[in-house]
Short mmCIF file of C-alpha atoms and ligand atoms in Angstrom, two decimals:
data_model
loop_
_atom_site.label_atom_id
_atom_site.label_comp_id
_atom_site.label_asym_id
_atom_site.label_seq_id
_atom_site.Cartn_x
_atom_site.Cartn_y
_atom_site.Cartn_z
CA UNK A 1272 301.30 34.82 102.99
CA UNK A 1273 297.52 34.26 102.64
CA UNK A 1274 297.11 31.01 104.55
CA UNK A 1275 298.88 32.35 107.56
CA UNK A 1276 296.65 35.30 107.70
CA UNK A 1277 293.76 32.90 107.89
CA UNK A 1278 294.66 32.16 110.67
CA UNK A 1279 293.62 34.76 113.64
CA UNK A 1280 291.76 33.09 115.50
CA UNK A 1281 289.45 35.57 116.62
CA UNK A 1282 286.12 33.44 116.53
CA UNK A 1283 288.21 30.23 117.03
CA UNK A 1284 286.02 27.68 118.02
CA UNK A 1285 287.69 25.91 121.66
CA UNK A 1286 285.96 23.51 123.85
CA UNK A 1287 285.85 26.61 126.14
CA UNK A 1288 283.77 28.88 123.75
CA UNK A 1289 280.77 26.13 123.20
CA UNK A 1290 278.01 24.54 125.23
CA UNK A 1291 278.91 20.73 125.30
CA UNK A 1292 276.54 19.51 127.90
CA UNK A 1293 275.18 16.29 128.20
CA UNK A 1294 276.78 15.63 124.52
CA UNK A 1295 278.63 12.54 123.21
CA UNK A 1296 281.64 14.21 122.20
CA UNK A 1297 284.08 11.87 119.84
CA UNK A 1298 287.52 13.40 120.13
CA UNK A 1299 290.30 12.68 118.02
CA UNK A 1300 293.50 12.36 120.10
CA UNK A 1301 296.59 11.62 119.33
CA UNK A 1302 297.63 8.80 121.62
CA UNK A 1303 300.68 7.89 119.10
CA UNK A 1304 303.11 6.95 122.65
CA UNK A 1305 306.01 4.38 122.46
CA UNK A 1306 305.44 1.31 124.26
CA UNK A 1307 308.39 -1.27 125.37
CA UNK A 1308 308.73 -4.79 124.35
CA UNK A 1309 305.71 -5.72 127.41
CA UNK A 1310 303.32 -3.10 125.98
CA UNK A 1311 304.14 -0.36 128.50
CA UNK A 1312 304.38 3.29 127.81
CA UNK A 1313 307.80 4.56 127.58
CA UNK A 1314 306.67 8.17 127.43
CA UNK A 1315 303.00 9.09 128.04
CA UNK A 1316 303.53 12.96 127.41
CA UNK A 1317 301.29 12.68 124.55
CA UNK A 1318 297.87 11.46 126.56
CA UNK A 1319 298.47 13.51 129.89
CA UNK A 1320 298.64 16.32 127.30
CA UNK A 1321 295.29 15.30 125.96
CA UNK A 1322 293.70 15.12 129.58
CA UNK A 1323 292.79 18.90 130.56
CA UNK A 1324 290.53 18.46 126.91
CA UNK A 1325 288.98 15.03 128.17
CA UNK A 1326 288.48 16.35 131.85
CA UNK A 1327 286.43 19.59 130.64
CA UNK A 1328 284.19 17.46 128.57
CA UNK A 1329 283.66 15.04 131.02
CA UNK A 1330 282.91 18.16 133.80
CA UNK A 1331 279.94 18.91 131.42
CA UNK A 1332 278.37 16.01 132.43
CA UNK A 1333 278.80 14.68 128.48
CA UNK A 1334 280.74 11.36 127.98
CA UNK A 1335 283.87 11.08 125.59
CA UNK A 1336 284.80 8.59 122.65
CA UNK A 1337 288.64 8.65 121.91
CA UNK A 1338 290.05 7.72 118.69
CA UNK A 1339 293.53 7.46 117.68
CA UNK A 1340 296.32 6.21 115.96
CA UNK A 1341 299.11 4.25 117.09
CA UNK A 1342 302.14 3.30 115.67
CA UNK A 1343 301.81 2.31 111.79
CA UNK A 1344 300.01 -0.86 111.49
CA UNK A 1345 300.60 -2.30 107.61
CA UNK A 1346 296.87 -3.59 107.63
CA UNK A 1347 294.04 -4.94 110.08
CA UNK A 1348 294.97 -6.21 113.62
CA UNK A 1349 298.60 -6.40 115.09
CA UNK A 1350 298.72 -6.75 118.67
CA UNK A 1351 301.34 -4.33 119.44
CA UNK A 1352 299.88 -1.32 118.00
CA UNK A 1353 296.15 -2.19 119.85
CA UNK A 1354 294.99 0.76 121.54
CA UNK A 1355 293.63 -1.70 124.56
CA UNK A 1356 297.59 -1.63 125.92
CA UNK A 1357 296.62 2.17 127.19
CA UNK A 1358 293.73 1.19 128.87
CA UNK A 1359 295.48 0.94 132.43
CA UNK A 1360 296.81 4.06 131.98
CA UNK A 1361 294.01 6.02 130.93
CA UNK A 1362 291.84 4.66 133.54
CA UNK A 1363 294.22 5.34 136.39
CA UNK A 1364 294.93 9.57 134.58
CA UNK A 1365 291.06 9.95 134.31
CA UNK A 1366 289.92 8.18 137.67
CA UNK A 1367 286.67 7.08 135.97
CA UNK A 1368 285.03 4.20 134.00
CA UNK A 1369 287.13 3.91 131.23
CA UNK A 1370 285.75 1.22 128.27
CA UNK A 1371 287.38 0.13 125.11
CA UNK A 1372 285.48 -1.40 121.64
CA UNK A 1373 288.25 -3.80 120.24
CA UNK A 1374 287.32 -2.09 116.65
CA UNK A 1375 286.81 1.50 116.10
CA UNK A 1376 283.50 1.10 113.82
CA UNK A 1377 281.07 -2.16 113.76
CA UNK A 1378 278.05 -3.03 115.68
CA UNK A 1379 280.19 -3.90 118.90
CA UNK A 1380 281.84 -0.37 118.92
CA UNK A 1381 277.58 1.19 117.85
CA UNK A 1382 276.71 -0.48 121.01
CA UNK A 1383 279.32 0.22 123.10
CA UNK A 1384 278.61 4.47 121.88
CA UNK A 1385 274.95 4.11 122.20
CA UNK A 1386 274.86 3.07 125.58
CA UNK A 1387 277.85 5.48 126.95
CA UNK A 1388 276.19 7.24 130.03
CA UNK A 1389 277.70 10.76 130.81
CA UNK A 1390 280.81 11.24 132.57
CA UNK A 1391 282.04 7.88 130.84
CA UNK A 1392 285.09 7.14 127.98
CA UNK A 1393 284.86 4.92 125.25
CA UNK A 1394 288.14 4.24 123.83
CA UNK A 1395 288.17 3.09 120.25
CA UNK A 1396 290.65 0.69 118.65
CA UNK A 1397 293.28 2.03 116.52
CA UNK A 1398 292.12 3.53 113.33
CA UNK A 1399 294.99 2.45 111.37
CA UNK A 1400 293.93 -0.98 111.57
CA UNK A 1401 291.52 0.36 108.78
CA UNK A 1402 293.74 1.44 105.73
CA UNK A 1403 290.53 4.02 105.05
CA UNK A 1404 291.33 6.21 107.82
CA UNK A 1405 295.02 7.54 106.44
CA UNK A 1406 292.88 7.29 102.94
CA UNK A 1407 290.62 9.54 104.00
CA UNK A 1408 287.74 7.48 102.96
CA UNK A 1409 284.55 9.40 103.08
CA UNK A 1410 281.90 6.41 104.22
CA UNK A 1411 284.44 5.15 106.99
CA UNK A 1412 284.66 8.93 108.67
CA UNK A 1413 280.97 8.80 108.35
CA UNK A 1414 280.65 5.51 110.41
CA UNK A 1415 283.01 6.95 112.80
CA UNK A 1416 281.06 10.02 113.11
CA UNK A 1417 277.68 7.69 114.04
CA UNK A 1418 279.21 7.33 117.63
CA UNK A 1419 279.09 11.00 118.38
CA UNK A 1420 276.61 14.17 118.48
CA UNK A 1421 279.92 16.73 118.54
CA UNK A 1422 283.57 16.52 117.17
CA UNK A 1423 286.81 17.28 118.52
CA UNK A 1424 289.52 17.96 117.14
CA UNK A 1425 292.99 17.83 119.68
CA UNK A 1426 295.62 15.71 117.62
CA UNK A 1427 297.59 18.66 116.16
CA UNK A 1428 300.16 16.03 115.23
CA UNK A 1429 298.21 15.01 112.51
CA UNK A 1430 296.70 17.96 111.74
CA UNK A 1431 298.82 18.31 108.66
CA UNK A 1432 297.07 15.08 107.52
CA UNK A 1433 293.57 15.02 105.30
CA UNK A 1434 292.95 11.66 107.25
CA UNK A 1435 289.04 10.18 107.58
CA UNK A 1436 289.26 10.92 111.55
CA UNK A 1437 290.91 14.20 111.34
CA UNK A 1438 289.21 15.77 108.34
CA UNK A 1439 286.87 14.39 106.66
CA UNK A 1440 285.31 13.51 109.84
CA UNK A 1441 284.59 17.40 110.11
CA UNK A 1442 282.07 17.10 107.66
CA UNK A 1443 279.50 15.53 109.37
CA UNK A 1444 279.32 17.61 112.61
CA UNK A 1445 278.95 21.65 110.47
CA UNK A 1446 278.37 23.32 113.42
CA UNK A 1447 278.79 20.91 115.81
CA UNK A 1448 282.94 20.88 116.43
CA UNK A 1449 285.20 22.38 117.93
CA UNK A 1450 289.26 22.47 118.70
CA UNK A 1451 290.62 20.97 122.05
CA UNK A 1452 292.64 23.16 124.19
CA UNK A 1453 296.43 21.27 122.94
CA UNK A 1454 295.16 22.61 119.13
CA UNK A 1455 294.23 25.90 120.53
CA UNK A 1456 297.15 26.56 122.28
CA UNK A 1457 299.36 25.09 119.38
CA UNK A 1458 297.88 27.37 116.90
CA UNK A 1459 297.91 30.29 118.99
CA UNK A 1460 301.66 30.10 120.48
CA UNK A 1461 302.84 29.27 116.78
CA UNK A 1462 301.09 32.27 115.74
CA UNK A 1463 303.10 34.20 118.42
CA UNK A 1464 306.05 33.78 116.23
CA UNK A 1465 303.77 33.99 112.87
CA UNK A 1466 301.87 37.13 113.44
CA UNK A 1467 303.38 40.87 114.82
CA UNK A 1468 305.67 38.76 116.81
CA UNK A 1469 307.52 40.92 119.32
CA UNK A 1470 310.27 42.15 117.47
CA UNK A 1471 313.71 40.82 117.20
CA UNK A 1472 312.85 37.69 115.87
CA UNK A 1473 315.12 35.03 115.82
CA UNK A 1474 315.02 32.04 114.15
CA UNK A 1475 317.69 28.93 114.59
CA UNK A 1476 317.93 26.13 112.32
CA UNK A 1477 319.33 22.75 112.45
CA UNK A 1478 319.25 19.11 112.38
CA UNK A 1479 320.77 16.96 109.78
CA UNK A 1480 319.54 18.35 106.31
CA UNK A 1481 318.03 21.79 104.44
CA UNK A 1482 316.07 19.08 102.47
CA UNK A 1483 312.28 19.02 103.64
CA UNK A 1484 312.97 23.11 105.27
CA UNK A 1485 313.37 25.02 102.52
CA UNK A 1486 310.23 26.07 102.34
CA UNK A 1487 311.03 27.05 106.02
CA UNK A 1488 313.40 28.23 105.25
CA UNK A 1489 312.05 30.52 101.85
CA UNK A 1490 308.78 31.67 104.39
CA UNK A 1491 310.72 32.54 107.41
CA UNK A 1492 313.04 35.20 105.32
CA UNK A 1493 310.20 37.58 105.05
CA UNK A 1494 309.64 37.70 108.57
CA UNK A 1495 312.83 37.07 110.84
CA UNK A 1496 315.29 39.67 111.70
CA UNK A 1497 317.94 36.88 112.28
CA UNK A 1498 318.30 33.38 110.96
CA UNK A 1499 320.89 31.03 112.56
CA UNK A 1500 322.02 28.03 111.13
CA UNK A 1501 323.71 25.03 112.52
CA UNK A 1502 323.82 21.70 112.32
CA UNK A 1503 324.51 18.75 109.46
CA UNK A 1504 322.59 21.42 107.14
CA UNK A 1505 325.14 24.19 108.00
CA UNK A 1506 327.47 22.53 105.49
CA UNK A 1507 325.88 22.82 102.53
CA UNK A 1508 325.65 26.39 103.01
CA UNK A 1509 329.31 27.14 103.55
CA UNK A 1510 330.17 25.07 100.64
CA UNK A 1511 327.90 27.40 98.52
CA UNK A 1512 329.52 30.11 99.47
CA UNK A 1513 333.14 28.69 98.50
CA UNK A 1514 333.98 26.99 102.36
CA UNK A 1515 335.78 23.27 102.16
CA UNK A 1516 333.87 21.58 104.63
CA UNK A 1517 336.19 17.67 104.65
CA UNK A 1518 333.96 15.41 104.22
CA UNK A 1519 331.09 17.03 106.40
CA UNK A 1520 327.42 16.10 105.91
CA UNK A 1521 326.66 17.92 102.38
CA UNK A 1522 323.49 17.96 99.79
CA UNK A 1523 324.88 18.89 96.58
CA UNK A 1524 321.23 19.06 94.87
CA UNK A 1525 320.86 22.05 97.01
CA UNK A 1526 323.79 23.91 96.68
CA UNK A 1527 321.40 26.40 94.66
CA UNK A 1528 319.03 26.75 96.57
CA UNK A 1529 321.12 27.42 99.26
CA UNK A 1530 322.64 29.61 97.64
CA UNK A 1531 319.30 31.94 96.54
CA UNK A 1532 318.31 31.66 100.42
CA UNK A 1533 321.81 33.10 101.18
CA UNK A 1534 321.28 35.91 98.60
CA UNK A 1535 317.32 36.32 99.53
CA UNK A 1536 318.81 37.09 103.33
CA UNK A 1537 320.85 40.22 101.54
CA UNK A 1538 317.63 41.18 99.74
CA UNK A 1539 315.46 40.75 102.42
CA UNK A 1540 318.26 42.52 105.74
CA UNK A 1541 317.90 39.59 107.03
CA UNK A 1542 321.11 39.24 109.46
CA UNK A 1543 321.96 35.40 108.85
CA UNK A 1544 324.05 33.89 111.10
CA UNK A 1545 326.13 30.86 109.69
CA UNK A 1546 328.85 29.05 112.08
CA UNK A 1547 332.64 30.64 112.61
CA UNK A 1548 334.33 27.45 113.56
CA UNK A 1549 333.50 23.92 114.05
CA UNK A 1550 334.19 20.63 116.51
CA UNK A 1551 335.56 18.31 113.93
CA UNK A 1552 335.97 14.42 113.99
CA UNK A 1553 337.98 12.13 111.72
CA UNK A 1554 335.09 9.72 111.93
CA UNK A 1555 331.53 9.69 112.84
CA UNK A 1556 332.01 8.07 116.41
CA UNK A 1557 332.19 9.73 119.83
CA UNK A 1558 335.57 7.67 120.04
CA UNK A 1559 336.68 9.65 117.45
CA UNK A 1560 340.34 12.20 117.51
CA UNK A 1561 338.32 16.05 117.40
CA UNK A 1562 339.64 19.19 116.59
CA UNK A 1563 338.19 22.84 116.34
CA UNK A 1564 338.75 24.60 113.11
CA UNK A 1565 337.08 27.71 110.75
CA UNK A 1566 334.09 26.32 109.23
CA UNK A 1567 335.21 27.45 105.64
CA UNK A 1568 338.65 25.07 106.11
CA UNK A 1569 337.92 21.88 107.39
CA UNK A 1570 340.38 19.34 106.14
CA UNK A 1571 339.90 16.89 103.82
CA UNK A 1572 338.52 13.75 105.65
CA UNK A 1573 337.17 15.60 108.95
CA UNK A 1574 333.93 15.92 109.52
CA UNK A 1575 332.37 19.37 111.43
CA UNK A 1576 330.00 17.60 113.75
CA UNK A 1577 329.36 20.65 116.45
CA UNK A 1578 329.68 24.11 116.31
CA UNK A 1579 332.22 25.54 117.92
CA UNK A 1580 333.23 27.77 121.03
CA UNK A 1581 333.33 31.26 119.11
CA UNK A 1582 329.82 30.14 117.17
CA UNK A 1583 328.55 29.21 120.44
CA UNK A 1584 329.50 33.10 121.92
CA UNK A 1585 328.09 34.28 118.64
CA UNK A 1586 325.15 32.71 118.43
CA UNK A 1587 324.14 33.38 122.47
CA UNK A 1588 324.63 37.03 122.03
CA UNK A 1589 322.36 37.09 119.22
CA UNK A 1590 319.48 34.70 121.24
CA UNK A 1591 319.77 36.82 124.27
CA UNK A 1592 319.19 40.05 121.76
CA UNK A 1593 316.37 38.67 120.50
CA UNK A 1594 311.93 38.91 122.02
CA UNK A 1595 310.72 36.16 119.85
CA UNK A 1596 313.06 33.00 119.17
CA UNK A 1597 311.62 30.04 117.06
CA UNK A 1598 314.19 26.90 117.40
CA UNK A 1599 313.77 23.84 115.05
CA UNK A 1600 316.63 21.00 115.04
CA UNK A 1601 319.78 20.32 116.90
CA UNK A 1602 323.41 22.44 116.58
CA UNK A 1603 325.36 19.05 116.34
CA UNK A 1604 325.19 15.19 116.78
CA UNK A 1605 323.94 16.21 120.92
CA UNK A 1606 323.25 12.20 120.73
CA UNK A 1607 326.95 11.92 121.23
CA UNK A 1608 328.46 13.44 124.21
CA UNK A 1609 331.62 15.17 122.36
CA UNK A 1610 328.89 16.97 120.31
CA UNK A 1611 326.47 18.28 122.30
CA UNK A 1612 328.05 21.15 123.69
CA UNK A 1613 326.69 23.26 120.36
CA UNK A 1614 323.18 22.19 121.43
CA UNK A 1615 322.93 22.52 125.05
CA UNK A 1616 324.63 26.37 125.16
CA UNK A 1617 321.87 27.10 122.36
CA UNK A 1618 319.33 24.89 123.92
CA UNK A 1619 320.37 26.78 127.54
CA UNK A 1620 320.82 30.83 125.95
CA UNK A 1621 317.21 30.59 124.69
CA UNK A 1622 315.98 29.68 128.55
CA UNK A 1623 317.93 32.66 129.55
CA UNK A 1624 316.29 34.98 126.87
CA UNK A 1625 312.95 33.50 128.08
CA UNK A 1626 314.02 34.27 131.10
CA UNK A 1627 314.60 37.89 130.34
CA UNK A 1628 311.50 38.18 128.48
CA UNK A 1629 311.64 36.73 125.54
CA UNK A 1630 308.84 34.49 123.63
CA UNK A 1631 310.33 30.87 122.58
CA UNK A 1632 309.13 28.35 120.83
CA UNK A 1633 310.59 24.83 120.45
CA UNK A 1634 309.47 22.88 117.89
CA UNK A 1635 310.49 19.53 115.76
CA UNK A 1636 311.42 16.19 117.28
CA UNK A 1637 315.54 16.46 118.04
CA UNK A 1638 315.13 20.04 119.33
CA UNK A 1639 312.42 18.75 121.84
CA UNK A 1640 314.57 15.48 123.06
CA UNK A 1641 317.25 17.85 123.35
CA UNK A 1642 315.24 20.48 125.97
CA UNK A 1643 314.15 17.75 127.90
CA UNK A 1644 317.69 16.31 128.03
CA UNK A 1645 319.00 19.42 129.33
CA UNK A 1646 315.29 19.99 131.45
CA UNK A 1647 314.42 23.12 129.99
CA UNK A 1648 310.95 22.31 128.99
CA UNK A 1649 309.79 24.57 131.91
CA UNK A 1650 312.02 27.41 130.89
CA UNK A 1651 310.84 28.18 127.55
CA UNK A 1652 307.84 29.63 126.50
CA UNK A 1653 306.23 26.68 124.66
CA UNK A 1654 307.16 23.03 123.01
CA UNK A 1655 305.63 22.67 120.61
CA UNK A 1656 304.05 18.51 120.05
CA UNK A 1657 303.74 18.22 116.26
CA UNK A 1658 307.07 18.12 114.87
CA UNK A 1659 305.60 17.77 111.18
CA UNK A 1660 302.51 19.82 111.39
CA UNK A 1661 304.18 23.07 112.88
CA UNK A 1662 306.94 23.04 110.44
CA UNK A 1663 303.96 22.73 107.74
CA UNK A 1664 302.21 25.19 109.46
CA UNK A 1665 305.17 27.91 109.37
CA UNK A 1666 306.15 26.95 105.65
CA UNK A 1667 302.52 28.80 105.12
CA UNK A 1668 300.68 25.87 104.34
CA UNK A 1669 297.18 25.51 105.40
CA UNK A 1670 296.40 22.33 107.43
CA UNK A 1671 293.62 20.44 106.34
CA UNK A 1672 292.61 19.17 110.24
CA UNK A 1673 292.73 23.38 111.10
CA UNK A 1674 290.89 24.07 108.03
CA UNK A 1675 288.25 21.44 108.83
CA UNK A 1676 287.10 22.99 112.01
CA UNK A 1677 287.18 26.57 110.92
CA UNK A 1678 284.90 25.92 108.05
P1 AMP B 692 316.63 16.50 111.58
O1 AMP B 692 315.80 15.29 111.73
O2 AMP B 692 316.86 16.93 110.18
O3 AMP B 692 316.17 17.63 112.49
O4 AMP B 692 318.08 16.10 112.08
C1 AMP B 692 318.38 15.75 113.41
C2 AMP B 692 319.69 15.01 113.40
O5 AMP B 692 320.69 15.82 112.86
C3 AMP B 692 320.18 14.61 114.77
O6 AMP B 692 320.07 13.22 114.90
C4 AMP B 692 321.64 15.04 114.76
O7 AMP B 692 322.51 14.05 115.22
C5 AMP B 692 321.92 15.32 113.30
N1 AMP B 692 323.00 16.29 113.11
C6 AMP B 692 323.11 17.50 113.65
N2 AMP B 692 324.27 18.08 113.28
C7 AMP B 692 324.92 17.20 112.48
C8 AMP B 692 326.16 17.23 111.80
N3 AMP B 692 326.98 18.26 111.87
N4 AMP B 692 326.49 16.14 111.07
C9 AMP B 692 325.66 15.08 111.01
N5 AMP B 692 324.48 15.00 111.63
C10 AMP B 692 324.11 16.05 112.36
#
């Protein structure tokens, strides 16, 4: 587990640990929000989480240049995935003189950087619209890098990306960058569950497939006293050990490798918790008839699409057993009201463990929509914002925007 061990932290760089007065800082953000049909923001949890970083800069009396993506332009300009749509926003968050360059490198946006006084924001217009940035073309991070004297890093969900603005970009400032506080905090509350974590760990798994978490999966068996599984992904491990499971959500390709991870777990002690009985449906529909039955004996033509009431008592015991919990994808189709009852008693056992002590962390797209269905979010320990990058960064691979900084 070399690349996790990397990463201790102990001389992290943070915007806290580094003079950066009177600086142009250039900060890479991610600013990736949803916008509706009249360019509004839907959700804007993604920039007020990148405002404590812009605030402390701006407090030094240094002014700020934003870049981000948004959206995933095919190439150049597209209206609806212009950056100038968060302007209002932004302006209104930060309270201060908020100006935009309607392209993120050219003499317009040289200008614009040159003459930024302190205490002011420069937006920049979506990288993307360059197909160099997600290249990770050397000469464009270097014209990017012309606008600033100091480099920040805060997108961590990109950080699993080599991309020109959040790696190669690195190059150019040596000593000169730093993480912003949402990186910090990512790293170090992921480590919580990566490093001596307090001890049992628990680990629950779902969502619709084992395809893309194996290596999860594989990495988290060395260090997790329990591993629950749920979820479409529970299936493929009951049929590998012998279970009929109707016609439930199964990956045959991986009946293997489900099956080593099953015998690994012996190897290893590692308790792992599969699912006792299941909600069934004779259709994928919440109109659909339901029944409850064991998860080894569905019948032919049901699907399992929760987990069931005796899972559900299972599964809580074990979460409110457990110090550290680490939850990544959803116990059942919780986008459906029939099967969300899997999800919310998980989603809702892990606040209580928090509550008694515990360390959580909730990480991956469904199993954040789902704790801010059931408003949780203040009663874990930490949500994690980059779905792709923290599951990367607990398979034990090294990301190339964390590696950038540290070098
Ligand atoms: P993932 O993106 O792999 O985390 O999968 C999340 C999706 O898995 C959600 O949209 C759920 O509806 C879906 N899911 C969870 N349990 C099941 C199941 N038993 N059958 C089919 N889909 C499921």
């Amino acid at each position: 587990m070399e690349t996790v061990e990397l990463h201790n932290f102990i001389n992290m760089a943070t915007i806290d640990s580094i003079d950066l007065k009177n600086k142009k800082v250039l900060v890479r953000v991610d600013f990736n929000v949803p916008l509706n049909e009249n360019f509004e923001i839907t959700d804007p949890t993604r920039i007020n989480a990148a405002i404590p970083t812009i605030k402390k800069i701006l407090n030094e009396k240094s002014s700020v240049i934003l870049m981000s993506h948004l959206g995933r332009p095919k190439e150049g300009f597209e209206d609806k995935f212009s950056l100038k749509h968060l302007l209002p926003y932004l302006k209104e968050k930060l309270n201060v003189n908020v100006l935009f360059a309607d392209d993120c490198i050219g003499s317009s946006a040289n200008q614009l950087a040159a003459e930024l006084k302190p205490k002011e924001v420069l937006l920049l217009e979506n990288l993307r619209f360059y197909k160099e940035e997600t290249k990770g073309d050397v000469e464009f991070a270097k014209k990017l890098a012309n606008h600033g004297d100091f480099y920040v890093n805060d997108a961590f969900g990109t950080a699993h990306r080599a991309h020109a603005s959040t790696t190669i970009i690195a190059q150019f400032f040596p000593k000169d960058k730093a993480f912003g506080y949402i990186m910090g905090d990512e790293l170090k509350n992921i480590n919580k569950i990566l490093q001596e974590p307090k001890r049992p760990l628990t680990t629950i798994l779902g969502g619709a497939k084992i395809s893309g978490k194996i290596e999860i999966i594989n990495n988290l068996l060395d260090k997790v006293e329990n591993l629950i599984i749920g979820g479409g992904m529970m299936f493929t491990f009951i049929k590998a050990m012998g279970g009929n499971i109707g016609s439930s959500l199964i990956e045959e390709d991986l009946l293997d490798t489900a099956h080593e991870a099953i015998e690994k777990a012996k190897e290893q002690n590692v308790n792992l918790y599969l699912p006792l009985d299941v909600k069934i449906a004779n259709e994928f529909s919440n109109e659909a008839q339901t029944d409850l039955c064991s998860s080894y004996n569905i019948p032919d033509g049901w699907m399992g699409l929760d987990i069931g009431p005796k899972t559900i008592q299972k599964f809580e015991e074990v979460i409110l057993k457990s110090s550290s919990i680490l939850w990544n994808g959803p116990m059942g189709v919780f986008e459906m009201s029939n099967y969300e009852e899997g999800t919310k008693a998980i989603a809702e056992a892990i606040a209580n463990a928090t509550k008694k002590g515990a360390f959580s962390l909730i990480g991956g797209g469904d199993s954040v929509a789902a704790i801010n269905k059931y408003n949780l979010k203040n009663k874990v320990s930490y949500v994690s914002t980059g779905g792709g990058a923290m599951l990367e960064y607990i398979e034990g691979k090294e990301l190339p925007g964390v590696k950038a900084i540290e070098a």
